[in-house]
Coordinates of C-alpha atoms in Angstrom, one line a residue:
M1 CA 59.1 38.9 110.5
T2 CA 59.1 35.5 109.5
P3 CA 62.8 33.5 109.4
P4 CA 63.4 32.0 106.0
A5 CA 62.9 27.6 106.3
A6 CA 65.3 25.7 106.1
P7 CA 65.8 23.5 102.6
Q8 CA 63.8 20.4 103.0
G9 CA 67.5 18.7 101.1
S10 CA 69.0 19.7 104.4
A11 CA 66.7 18.3 107.1
R12 CA 66.7 15.5 105.0
F13 CA 69.9 14.8 105.7
R14 CA 70.5 15.7 109.3
R15 CA 67.3 13.4 110.1
H16 CA 69.6 10.2 107.9
S17 CA 72.7 11.7 108.8
L18 CA 75.0 9.0 110.2
T19 CA 75.0 11.0 113.4
A20 CA 71.2 11.2 114.1
K21 CA 71.1 7.1 112.5
Q22 CA 73.7 7.0 115.6
A23 CA 72.3 8.7 118.2
V24 CA 68.6 7.2 117.4
L25 CA 69.9 3.4 117.0
T26 CA 71.6 4.6 121.0
L27 CA 68.9 5.6 122.4
G28 CA 66.5 2.2 121.4
I29 CA 68.9 0.5 122.8
A30 CA 70.0 2.1 126.1
M31 CA 65.5 2.3 126.5
L32 CA 65.5 -1.4 126.0
L33 CA 68.3 -2.0 127.8
S34 CA 67.2 0.2 130.8
I35 CA 63.4 -1.5 130.4
L36 CA 64.9 -5.1 130.4
A37 CA 66.5 -3.7 134.1
G38 CA 64.2 -2.5 135.0
A39 CA 61.9 -4.8 134.9
I40 CA 64.8 -7.1 136.8
E41 CA 65.3 -4.1 139.8
L42 CA 61.4 -4.0 139.7
A43 CA 61.2 -8.3 140.2
S44 CA 64.2 -7.5 142.8
D45 CA 62.5 -4.8 144.6
A46 CA 58.8 -6.7 144.7
R47 CA 60.7 -9.3 147.1
S48 CA 62.2 -6.9 148.8
M49 CA 59.0 -5.3 149.6
R50 CA 57.6 -8.0 150.2
Q51 CA 59.7 -9.0 152.9
E52 CA 60.0 -5.5 154.2
V53 CA 55.9 -5.1 154.7
E54 CA 56.1 -8.7 156.4
H55 CA 58.4 -7.6 158.5
Q56 CA 56.8 -4.2 159.7
T57 CA 53.7 -6.0 160.3
R58 CA 55.3 -8.7 162.4
H59 CA 57.8 -6.4 164.2
L60 CA 54.6 -4.2 164.6
L61 CA 52.6 -7.0 166.2
A62 CA 55.2 -8.2 169.0
L63 CA 55.2 -4.4 169.5
V64 CA 51.7 -4.7 170.2
N65 CA 51.6 -7.4 171.5
G66 CA 51.5 -6.7 175.8
T67 CA 49.7 -4.1 175.6
A68 CA 46.8 -6.0 174.0
A69 CA 46.8 -9.4 175.9
E70 CA 47.0 -6.6 179.1
A71 CA 44.1 -5.6 177.7
A72 CA 42.1 -8.9 177.0
F73 CA 43.2 -10.2 180.4
Q74 CA 41.5 -7.3 182.1
L75 CA 39.3 -7.6 179.7
N76 CA 39.4 -3.7 178.8
P77 CA 38.1 -2.7 175.3
V78 CA 39.7 0.8 176.1
L79 CA 42.8 0.0 176.1
A80 CA 42.2 -2.2 173.2
A81 CA 40.6 0.3 171.1
Q82 CA 44.1 2.3 171.9
V83 CA 45.9 -0.4 170.6
A84 CA 43.5 -1.4 167.8
E85 CA 43.4 2.3 166.7
G86 CA 47.3 2.4 167.0
L87 CA 47.6 0.1 164.6
W88 CA 44.6 0.7 162.4
A89 CA 46.0 4.5 161.8
G90 CA 50.0 2.3 160.4
G91 CA 49.2 3.5 156.5
H92 CA 48.7 0.2 154.7
V93 CA 47.0 -1.8 157.7
A94 CA 43.3 -2.3 156.0
S95 CA 41.9 -3.7 159.6
V96 CA 42.7 -4.4 163.2
T97 CA 40.6 -7.2 165.5
I98 CA 40.7 -7.4 169.2
R99 CA 39.3 -10.4 171.0
D100 CA 39.3 -12.2 174.0
D101 CA 39.6 -15.4 174.9
F102 CA 35.4 -16.1 174.7
D103 CA 36.2 -14.8 171.0
R104 CA 34.2 -11.6 171.9
V105 CA 35.2 -9.3 169.8
M106 CA 36.7 -6.2 172.4
A107 CA 38.2 -3.4 169.1
T108 CA 38.1 -3.2 165.7
R109 CA 38.6 -0.7 163.4
E110 CA 38.9 -1.1 159.2
R111 CA 39.2 0.2 155.9
P112 CA 35.8 -0.3 154.1
S113 CA 37.3 0.6 150.5
E114 CA 40.0 -1.8 150.8
A115 CA 37.7 -4.9 150.4
H116 CA 38.1 -5.6 147.6
A117 CA 41.6 -5.7 146.5
G118 CA 43.1 -5.2 142.3
W119 CA 44.9 -7.9 140.7
L120 CA 48.6 -6.6 140.7
A121 CA 47.7 -6.3 144.5
N122 CA 47.0 -10.3 145.0
A123 CA 50.1 -11.1 142.8
L124 CA 52.6 -9.4 145.0
F125 CA 50.6 -9.0 148.4
G126 CA 48.3 -11.2 148.0
D127 CA 49.8 -14.2 150.5
I128 CA 51.3 -12.0 153.6
L129 CA 48.2 -9.3 154.1
H130 CA 46.7 -11.4 156.3
Y131 CA 47.6 -11.6 159.6
R132 CA 46.5 -13.9 162.9
E133 CA 48.1 -13.8 166.3
T134 CA 47.8 -15.2 169.9
L135 CA 47.8 -12.9 173.2
T136 CA 49.5 -14.6 176.1
Y137 CA 49.7 -13.2 179.1
E138 CA 51.8 -13.9 181.8
L139 CA 50.5 -14.5 185.7
G140 CA 53.7 -14.6 187.5
S141 CA 54.8 -16.7 190.8
G142 CA 56.5 -19.6 188.0
E143 CA 53.0 -19.5 186.2
P144 CA 53.4 -20.4 182.4
A145 CA 52.1 -17.9 179.9
S146 CA 48.0 -18.1 179.3
A147 CA 46.6 -17.7 176.0
V148 CA 44.1 -14.4 177.0
G149 CA 43.1 -13.1 173.2
E150 CA 44.3 -13.3 169.8
I151 CA 44.8 -10.0 167.7
E152 CA 43.6 -10.5 164.0
L153 CA 45.4 -7.8 161.2
S154 CA 44.6 -7.1 157.2
L155 CA 46.7 -5.3 155.2
A156 CA 45.7 -2.5 152.4
P157 CA 46.0 -4.3 149.0
G158 CA 45.0 -1.4 147.4
S159 CA 48.0 0.8 149.2
L160 CA 50.5 -2.0 149.0
S161 CA 49.7 -2.0 145.4
R162 CA 49.9 2.2 145.3
A163 CA 53.1 1.9 147.1
F164 CA 54.9 -0.3 144.5
I165 CA 53.5 1.6 141.3
D166 CA 55.3 4.8 143.3
R167 CA 58.6 3.0 143.6
S168 CA 58.7 1.6 140.0
L169 CA 57.5 4.6 138.6
L170 CA 60.2 6.5 139.8
V171 CA 62.7 3.5 139.0
F172 CA 61.5 3.4 135.5
S173 CA 62.8 7.1 135.6
L174 CA 65.7 6.7 137.3
G175 CA 66.4 4.2 134.6
M176 CA 65.3 6.6 132.1
L177 CA 67.3 8.8 132.4
K178 CA 70.4 7.2 132.6
A179 CA 69.1 5.6 129.3
L180 CA 69.3 9.2 127.8
A181 CA 72.8 10.1 130.1
I182 CA 74.1 7.0 128.0
A183 CA 72.7 7.5 124.4
A184 CA 73.9 11.1 125.1
L185 CA 77.2 11.1 126.0
V186 CA 77.5 7.7 123.5
V187 CA 76.7 10.0 120.4
V188 CA 78.7 12.2 121.8
V189 CA 80.9 10.0 122.0
F190 CA 81.0 9.0 118.9
H191 CA 80.3 12.7 116.8
V192 CA 84.1 13.4 118.1
F193 CA 85.9 9.8 117.9
I194 CA 83.8 8.4 114.4
T195 CA 81.2 11.0 113.0
R196 CA 83.6 13.9 113.0
P197 CA 86.2 12.6 111.0
L198 CA 84.3 11.0 108.6
L199 CA 82.7 13.9 107.9
R200 CA 86.3 15.8 107.6
V201 CA 86.9 13.5 105.0
H202 CA 83.7 13.8 103.0
A203 CA 84.4 17.4 103.5
A204 CA 87.4 16.5 101.9
I205 CA 86.3 14.3 98.7
A206 CA 83.3 16.6 98.4
E207 CA 85.7 20.0 97.8
T208 CA 88.2 17.7 95.6
D209 CA 88.9 18.6 91.7
P210 CA 87.6 15.8 89.8
R211 CA 90.1 16.8 87.3
H212 CA 93.2 16.4 89.4
P213 CA 91.9 14.3 92.3
G214 CA 95.4 13.8 93.3
Q215 CA 95.8 17.2 94.9
W216 CA 92.5 16.5 96.9
P217 CA 92.9 18.2 100.6
K218 CA 94.5 15.1 102.4
P219 CA 92.2 15.4 106.2
R220 CA 94.9 14.6 108.8
L221 CA 93.6 12.6 111.7
E222 CA 95.9 12.5 114.6
R223 CA 93.9 10.5 116.5
H224 CA 93.3 8.0 113.6
I225 CA 96.8 7.3 111.5
E226 CA 96.7 3.6 113.2
D227 CA 92.6 2.9 113.1
E228 CA 90.3 2.3 110.5
L229 CA 89.1 5.7 109.8
G230 CA 93.5 6.5 109.3
H231 CA 93.4 3.3 107.1
L232 CA 90.7 4.8 104.8
V233 CA 92.2 8.1 104.7
E234 CA 95.4 5.8 103.0
S235 CA 93.5 3.7 101.1
L236 CA 91.3 7.0 99.9
D237 CA 95.1 8.7 99.0
D238 CA 96.5 5.8 97.8
L239 CA 93.0 5.4 95.1
L240 CA 92.6 9.1 93.9
N241 CA 97.1 8.9 93.3
A242 CA 96.3 6.0 91.3
F243 CA 93.1 8.0 89.5
Q244 CA 94.9 10.8 88.6
H245 CA 97.9 8.8 87.8
G246 CA 95.6 7.3 84.9
L247 CA 94.2 10.9 84.1
N248 CA 97.7 12.0 83.8
Q249 CA 97.9 9.0 81.4
R250 CA 94.4 9.2 79.7
D251 CA 95.9 13.9 79.2
A252 CA 99.5 12.5 77.9
L253 CA 97.7 9.8 75.4
H254 CA 95.5 12.8 74.0
Q255 CA 98.0 14.9 74.0
I256 CA 100.0 13.1 71.2
S257 CA 97.0 11.0 69.6
T258 CA 96.7 15.3 68.7
L259 CA 100.4 16.4 68.1
D260 CA 101.5 15.9 64.7
G261 CA 105.2 13.4 65.8
L262 CA 107.2 14.9 63.1
T263 CA 106.4 18.5 63.8
G264 CA 105.1 18.4 66.9
I265 CA 102.2 20.8 66.3
A266 CA 98.4 20.0 66.0
N267 CA 98.1 17.2 63.2
R268 CA 94.6 16.5 61.2
R269 CA 92.7 15.1 63.8
R270 CA 92.9 17.8 66.9
F271 CA 92.5 20.6 63.0
D272 CA 88.8 18.7 62.7
S273 CA 88.2 19.3 66.0
F274 CA 89.3 22.6 66.9
M275 CA 87.4 23.6 63.1
A276 CA 84.4 22.1 64.7
D277 CA 84.5 24.1 67.8
S278 CA 86.3 27.1 66.7
W279 CA 82.8 27.6 63.9
Q280 CA 79.9 27.2 66.4
R281 CA 81.7 29.5 68.8
A282 CA 81.6 31.7 65.6
R283 CA 77.9 31.1 64.6
R284 CA 77.1 32.4 68.1
S285 CA 78.7 34.7 68.5
R286 CA 79.0 36.4 65.2
R287 CA 82.3 37.4 64.5
P288 CA 84.2 36.5 61.7
L289 CA 86.9 33.0 60.9
S290 CA 89.7 33.3 58.7
V291 CA 91.8 30.2 57.3
I292 CA 94.8 30.2 56.0
F293 CA 95.7 27.2 53.8
L294 CA 99.7 27.0 53.0
D295 CA 102.0 25.0 50.9
I296 CA 104.9 24.8 51.0
D297 CA 106.6 25.2 47.3
N298 CA 108.6 22.3 44.8
F299 CA 108.8 20.5 47.9
K300 CA 109.3 16.8 45.8
G301 CA 112.2 18.2 44.1
F302 CA 113.6 19.5 47.8
N303 CA 113.3 15.9 48.8
D304 CA 114.4 14.6 45.9
H305 CA 117.7 16.8 45.9
Y306 CA 118.7 17.0 50.2
G307 CA 116.8 14.1 50.6
H308 CA 114.2 12.7 53.1
V309 CA 116.0 14.0 56.3
S310 CA 116.8 17.3 55.6
G311 CA 113.2 17.5 54.1
D312 CA 111.9 16.6 57.7
D313 CA 114.1 19.3 59.5
T314 CA 113.2 22.2 56.7
L315 CA 109.2 20.7 57.6
R316 CA 110.3 21.2 61.4
A317 CA 111.3 25.0 60.9
V318 CA 108.6 26.1 59.3
A319 CA 106.4 24.4 61.9
G320 CA 109.1 26.6 63.6
A321 CA 108.1 29.8 62.2
L322 CA 104.2 29.2 62.3
T323 CA 104.5 29.2 66.0
R324 CA 107.1 31.8 66.1
V325 CA 103.8 34.2 64.3
V326 CA 100.7 32.5 65.2
T327 CA 100.9 32.8 68.9
R328 CA 96.8 33.9 70.5
A329 CA 95.3 31.2 72.6
T330 CA 92.9 31.2 70.6
D331 CA 94.7 30.9 67.2
L332 CA 95.1 27.0 65.7
V333 CA 99.0 25.8 63.4
A334 CA 97.9 22.4 62.4
R335 CA 100.0 20.3 59.9
Y336 CA 97.1 19.8 57.6
G337 CA 99.2 16.4 55.6
G338 CA 102.5 15.9 54.2
E339 CA 104.3 19.8 52.9
E340 CA 100.5 21.2 53.8
F341 CA 100.4 23.5 56.8
V342 CA 96.8 25.6 58.0
C343 CA 96.1 28.0 60.2
I344 CA 92.8 28.8 61.5
L345 CA 92.5 32.1 63.5
P346 CA 88.6 33.2 65.3
D347 CA 87.3 36.4 65.5
T348 CA 89.9 37.1 62.8
D349 CA 89.2 39.4 59.7
L350 CA 90.3 38.9 56.0
E351 CA 92.3 42.1 56.4
G352 CA 93.6 40.7 60.0
A353 CA 94.1 37.6 58.2
R354 CA 96.3 38.9 55.0
R355 CA 98.8 40.6 57.7
V356 CA 99.0 37.6 59.4
A357 CA 100.2 35.4 56.3
S358 CA 102.3 38.2 55.7
R359 CA 104.4 37.7 59.2
I360 CA 104.4 33.8 57.8
R361 CA 106.0 34.3 55.0
D362 CA 108.3 36.6 55.7
A363 CA 109.3 33.7 58.7
I364 CA 110.0 31.0 56.0
L365 CA 111.8 33.6 54.2
A366 CA 114.1 34.5 56.9
L367 CA 114.7 30.7 57.6
D368 CA 117.1 31.2 54.4
I369 CA 116.9 27.0 53.7
P370 CA 118.4 26.5 49.9
H371 CA 116.4 24.6 47.9
A372 CA 118.1 24.6 44.6
G373 CA 115.7 23.1 43.0
S374 CA 113.2 25.5 43.0
E375 CA 112.4 27.2 39.3
H376 CA 111.6 30.6 41.3
A377 CA 113.6 30.7 43.9
E378 CA 117.3 29.9 45.5
Q379 CA 115.9 29.1 48.8
V380 CA 112.1 27.4 50.4
T381 CA 109.2 29.4 50.2
A382 CA 105.6 28.6 50.4
S383 CA 102.3 29.7 48.7
F384 CA 99.1 31.1 51.2
G385 CA 95.1 30.3 49.8
I386 CA 92.5 33.1 52.5
A387 CA 89.5 32.0 52.9
C388 CA 87.8 34.2 55.8
T389 CA 83.5 34.1 56.8
T390 CA 81.2 35.1 59.8
P391 CA 79.1 31.8 60.0
G392 CA 75.3 32.3 59.2
D393 CA 75.5 36.2 57.5
D394 CA 76.7 34.9 53.7
G395 CA 74.8 31.1 54.1
M396 CA 78.4 29.5 53.8
S397 CA 79.0 26.2 55.3
C398 CA 82.5 25.4 57.4
E399 CA 83.7 22.6 54.4
Q400 CA 83.0 25.4 52.1
L401 CA 84.9 27.6 53.9
L402 CA 88.1 24.7 53.7
E403 CA 87.4 24.3 50.4
Q404 CA 87.7 28.4 49.2
A405 CA 91.1 28.4 51.4
D406 CA 92.1 25.6 49.4
R407 CA 91.0 27.3 45.6
Q408 CA 92.8 30.2 46.7
L409 CA 96.7 28.3 47.4
Y410 CA 95.8 26.0 44.2
R411 CA 95.3 29.7 42.4
A412 CA 98.9 31.6 44.3
K413 CA 100.8 27.8 42.7
H414 CA 99.5 28.4 39.4
Q415 CA 100.1 32.3 39.7
G416 CA 103.7 31.1 40.8
R417 CA 104.2 30.3 43.4
D418 CA 106.1 32.1 46.7
R419 CA 102.4 34.4 47.4
I420 CA 99.8 35.2 48.9
V421 CA 95.8 34.8 47.0
W422 CA 92.4 35.5 48.9
Q423 CA 89.3 36.0 47.3
E424 CA 87.9 39.4 48.1

């Protein structure tokens, strides 16, 4: 079974990750430095190899000089051939010639394939390929040494260039291995000390709840408390806490802007927003939506008799009674204006809204606030108008639902107040 392919985005992320970029950059720099160092080392190695070749060749000629001179003095071609064969057997020797003092060739060996040298061999070894030395022989009895012939030796440029290339490949191979080792070491160290802490910071930011940025899972980078990474984490912490402070201020201002300053319950702005949202939800779910309008009876007379301070206290007391009765999180109690209040009851039919209105009426009566200016009761009362619909079923709009509840409240007022009215 073929394993599932890795997500393309994940592969792209790995290719473009900080570790991958740093690895490529480090490897490139290490290889460039390795090439430069290798070039310098090759130049030095070429000089060393020239010196070694020249030294070894002259040393070799010095070793066979006596034997070759003996062969030339005695005109012994067999001995001369042995000397030539011994020199020619060397790995880099292309030709050897031994002559006597009459310039006659006594022995010679040559590699025909080395007749033409390449440009590299000529560039590196062209001036040290040919050697010619005079053979001298000690006659004894205090006589000075005399020349008895010469030996001529030529080195094989191809053999020398191949040896140099082999050494160059070894140098470059070791250089590349060192570059790879250095790059790998730098990548590992960079990942452990830089990339991994950065990834921890990135993961912490990714896990942060945008609604509560101040509660982000701040990472603890023990090895980087005093360096740039530690300062980065502290700066991020300060920034996110500043964001949290701003959000808190925004929420506080929003709450203030949606609350009635006198009663502490929702204001008209909050009511309009909540009503629109509740209407849309009810239309999608095909569930009933009820609205209760209520108005404190003869409130102007109450203010005229007891004063506005007592009137404000009464509004606050009625608002408190409403919030004690309407407790569902899906419902809303709001001050609609003046002494008028409204309740939005999602997922509540007409019968349910009647029961809620009845409990509110009882709660207001239980406040037992005296009302000497009332024409129908000795205490503060309220009139109620109820409307209910299932959005989408009867073609009623949200505005029409509110108008109907307001008409029922008007009917309650004209029917004698302190009552609940609805339309069947």
